């Protein structure tokens, strides 16, 4: 019988030996660093399971009561007006974090990107051309125009940033202590359309699959790349990856839809709760209502 | 009793590519049927048509004595049909879409309006039956390939379907999980579940199937019979690209023989000695 596979001559050549170039290997490129950073950020944000399994104050409370409390605390932060009162709320969040066995630094590190983004947005409001008021720091004077940081502007920014910090840390604390599966289950107890919650939970689920696709395809390319890509080649590769992930997500969407139909899904989501409310959960909800009322009075 | 009666079914994909051509077959209740074929021969499409997830452009599919069409799968028959026919997808990532394993197993029975107490009981039983209780609170993307496959099977078994459609069930499984799967199918056969498997893995056919249907690369049925008879037809299996011949070496002896049920070392067809 004739052989099917014919090996070309060049493939038969072998040159065993040590690499003469002694190259020490190149550093990671811009694309690689970004893909890795994005993947690790998303994993860190989306997978806080290690904290939700700890035995602490918030972890002991039913996720529905926890969510209810978190929502009321966020509204409380919105209602508070003074720097001192919002700082008090921040201290309360820090205490809850410690009681839930979560290092305060971890909690505030998660809120820092939100704060940085907010600061970037509201920074101009501390200047007198948006918020006039008493001069704190004069930047420059030109003819009749003075540019300075106003006292009122600075106060407004401080209150706003503290409020955002309080809200973001409350939300982060809730996510860290709850874990996504329980968050979605808890959301089902609220008057939110179930289809919306299901779509949200599936988005979360498949983001992880698509991150894996992006990481794997990058690895596959890296494994076969010898010289570094030019900027143009890099752009082309990135565009092809975006298309690949888009196509993969379309395939997954079609498959998931069939898999749902195969198990009797007709458009109405039916789910089951496995939670049980206990005395301490009601106490927690009562405490959250108390904080809200106190904030409304402040 | 006939579960599926497929008559003159042809199927085209959206891009007009031919998927299946003039398929005629019946599946009897309690039967264990393997659909064999090379990649792209239409095995998965045939399963999807049987599951009422794709619909033929020609011909008809009768299930439990009723015509399966897009229209008939709306309303009362849909609930009956979905409760009777379970489909395990080739790609578990597509099938496992709930936040946890527990939710995944609960999904099917809940959609079919099975009382919640019974759903809970079924989840507990299936978790134990498949040995996946430690996974119940885990998120799907944390599971290994074999674990995902087990969860996908559990999610379908909790519906308690009479018919199980399995698309490449042993694909990507390690040897121990494959043995587990063989035992599971054996148990399901004993309780008279109807099993239809699409596969190109010949090793599972003789052990797990009562009957084999072979699809050609031209998307037609080329053989339908008992595994022993079908697997004996080497020329046919070579033609449909399910087995192939290759050069094999034992020390200094080189000879050519086929892969698959003919992989016997006394089946020399020549070669260098």
Coordinates of C-alpha atoms in Angstrom, one line a residue, chain A residues 31-231:
Chain A
X31 CA -0.9 43.6 23.6
X32 CA 0.2 40.8 25.9
X33 CA 0.4 43.1 29.0
X34 CA -3.0 44.6 28.2
X35 CA -4.7 41.2 27.7
X36 CA -3.2 39.9 30.9
X37 CA -4.0 43.0 32.9
X38 CA -7.6 43.0 31.5
X39 CA -8.1 39.3 32.3
X40 CA -6.7 39.5 35.8
X41 CA -8.7 42.7 36.6
X42 CA -11.9 41.0 35.4
X43 CA -11.2 37.8 37.3
X44 CA -10.4 39.8 40.4
X45 CA -13.6 41.8 40.1
X46 CA -15.8 39.0 39.1
X47 CA -14.5 36.2 41.4
X48 CA -14.6 37.3 45.0
X49 CA -15.5 33.8 46.2
X50 CA -12.7 33.5 48.7
X51 CA -14.2 36.2 50.9
X52 CA -17.8 35.0 50.6
X53 CA -16.8 31.6 52.1
X54 CA -15.3 33.2 55.3
X55 CA -17.1 33.2 58.6
X56 CA -17.9 36.8 59.3
X57 CA -20.7 39.3 60.1
X58 CA -22.1 39.9 56.7
X59 CA -21.5 36.3 55.4
X60 CA -23.8 35.1 58.2
X61 CA -26.6 37.2 57.0
X62 CA -29.1 36.0 54.3
X63 CA -28.0 37.4 50.9
X64 CA -31.4 38.9 50.4
X65 CA -31.1 40.8 53.7
X66 CA -27.6 41.7 52.8
X67 CA -28.7 43.1 49.4
X68 CA -31.5 45.0 51.1
X69 CA -29.1 46.5 53.6
X70 CA -26.6 47.5 51.0
X71 CA -29.2 49.3 49.0
X72 CA -30.4 51.2 52.0
X73 CA -26.8 52.1 53.0
X74 CA -26.2 53.4 49.5
X75 CA -29.4 55.6 49.7
X76 CA -28.2 56.8 53.1
X77 CA -24.9 57.9 51.6
X78 CA -26.8 59.8 49.0
X79 CA -28.9 61.5 51.7
X80 CA -26.0 62.6 53.9
X81 CA -24.7 66.1 53.3
X82 CA -21.9 66.9 55.7
X83 CA -18.3 65.7 55.5
X84 CA -18.4 64.4 59.0
X85 CA -21.5 62.4 58.7
X86 CA -20.3 60.7 55.4
X87 CA -17.0 60.0 57.1
X88 CA -18.9 58.4 59.9
X89 CA -20.7 56.2 57.4
X90 CA -17.3 55.3 55.9
X91 CA -16.1 54.2 59.3
X92 CA -19.2 52.1 59.7
X93 CA -18.4 50.4 56.4
X94 CA -14.8 49.8 57.5
X95 CA -16.0 48.3 60.8
X96 CA -18.4 46.0 58.9
X97 CA -15.5 45.0 56.6
X98 CA -13.3 44.1 59.6
X99 CA -16.2 42.2 61.2
X100 CA -16.6 40.3 57.9
X101 CA -12.9 39.4 58.0
X102 CA -12.0 41.5 55.0
X103 CA -8.9 43.7 55.2
X104 CA -10.0 47.4 54.9
X105 CA -7.1 48.0 52.5
X106 CA -8.5 45.4 50.1
X107 CA -11.9 47.1 50.2
X108 CA -10.6 50.5 49.6
X109 CA -8.3 49.3 46.8
X110 CA -11.4 48.1 45.0
X111 CA -13.0 51.6 45.3
X112 CA -9.9 53.5 44.2
X113 CA -10.5 53.2 40.4
X114 CA -14.0 54.5 40.9
X115 CA -12.7 57.4 43.0
X116 CA -9.9 58.2 40.5
X117 CA -12.5 58.3 37.6
X118 CA -14.9 60.5 39.6
X119 CA -12.1 62.9 40.6
X120 CA -11.2 63.2 36.9
X121 CA -14.8 64.1 36.1
X122 CA -15.4 66.6 38.9
X123 CA -12.0 68.2 39.1
X124 CA -13.0 71.4 37.2
X125 CA -15.8 72.1 39.7
X126 CA -13.2 73.1 42.3
X127 CA -12.2 76.2 40.3
X128 CA -13.9 79.5 40.6
X129 CA -15.1 79.6 37.0
X130 CA -17.6 76.8 37.8
X131 CA -18.0 77.2 41.6
X132 CA -17.3 80.8 42.7
X133 CA -16.4 81.4 46.3
X134 CA -13.6 82.3 48.7
X135 CA -10.0 82.0 47.4
X136 CA -8.0 79.1 48.8
X137 CA -5.2 78.7 46.2
X138 CA -4.6 81.3 43.4
X139 CA -3.4 79.7 40.2
X140 CA -2.9 82.8 38.0
X141 CA -4.3 86.3 37.1
X142 CA -4.7 87.7 33.6
X143 CA -6.2 91.1 33.1
X144 CA -9.6 90.9 34.8
X145 CA -9.6 87.1 35.0
X146 CA -8.5 85.2 38.1
X147 CA -8.2 81.4 38.2
X148 CA -8.2 80.0 41.7
X149 CA -9.5 77.0 43.7
X150 CA -12.6 78.1 45.6
X151 CA -13.5 77.1 49.2
X152 CA -17.0 76.1 48.1
X153 CA -15.7 74.2 45.1
X154 CA -13.3 72.2 47.3
X155 CA -16.0 71.5 49.8
X156 CA -18.4 70.3 47.1
X157 CA -15.7 68.0 45.7
X158 CA -14.8 66.6 49.1
X159 CA -18.4 65.8 49.9
X160 CA -19.0 64.3 46.5
X161 CA -15.8 62.2 46.6
X162 CA -16.6 61.0 50.1
X163 CA -20.1 60.1 49.0
X164 CA -18.8 58.1 46.0
X165 CA -16.2 56.4 48.3
X166 CA -19.0 55.4 50.7
X167 CA -21.3 54.1 48.0
X168 CA -18.5 52.2 46.1
X169 CA -17.2 50.6 49.3
X170 CA -20.7 49.5 50.4
X171 CA -21.2 47.9 47.0
X172 CA -17.7 46.4 47.0
X173 CA -18.3 45.0 50.5
X174 CA -21.6 43.5 49.4
X175 CA -20.0 41.8 46.4
X176 CA -16.9 40.6 48.3
X177 CA -19.0 39.0 51.0
X178 CA -21.7 37.5 48.7
X179 CA -20.3 36.0 45.6
X180 CA -22.1 36.3 42.2
X181 CA -24.3 33.2 42.3
X182 CA -25.9 34.4 45.6
X183 CA -26.2 38.0 44.3
X184 CA -28.2 36.7 41.3
X185 CA -30.4 34.6 43.6
X186 CA -30.9 37.5 46.0
X187 CA -31.9 39.8 43.1
X188 CA -34.6 37.4 42.2
X189 CA -36.4 38.2 45.5
X190 CA -36.7 41.9 44.4
X191 CA -39.3 43.2 41.9
X192 CA -36.8 43.0 39.0
X193 CA -37.9 41.2 35.8
X194 CA -36.4 37.7 36.0
X195 CA -35.4 37.6 32.4
X196 CA -33.2 40.6 33.1
X197 CA -31.5 38.8 36.0
X198 CA -31.0 35.7 33.9
X199 CA -29.5 37.7 31.1
X200 CA -27.2 39.4 33.6
X201 CA -26.1 36.1 35.2
X202 CA -25.5 34.6 31.8
X203 CA -23.4 37.6 30.7
X204 CA -21.3 37.1 33.8
X205 CA -21.0 33.4 33.1
X206 CA -19.9 33.8 29.5
X207 CA -17.5 36.7 30.1
X208 CA -15.3 34.1 31.8
X209 CA -15.5 31.8 28.8
X210 CA -14.7 34.6 26.4
X211 CA -11.7 35.8 28.6
X212 CA -10.4 32.2 28.3
X213 CA -10.8 32.3 24.5
X214 CA -8.9 35.6 24.4
X215 CA -6.1 34.3 26.6
X216 CA -5.8 31.0 24.8
X217 CA -5.7 32.5 21.3
X218 CA -3.1 35.0 22.5
X219 CA -1.0 32.1 23.9
X220 CA -1.4 30.2 20.7
X221 CA -0.1 33.1 18.7
X222 CA 2.8 33.7 21.2
X223 CA 3.8 30.1 21.0
X224 CA 4.4 30.5 17.2
X225 CA 5.8 34.0 17.2
X226 CA 9.6 34.5 16.8
X227 CA 10.0 38.1 15.9
X228 CA 7.9 40.9 17.4
X229 CA 5.0 42.3 15.4
X230 CA 5.1 45.7 13.8
X231 CA 2.4 48.2 15.0

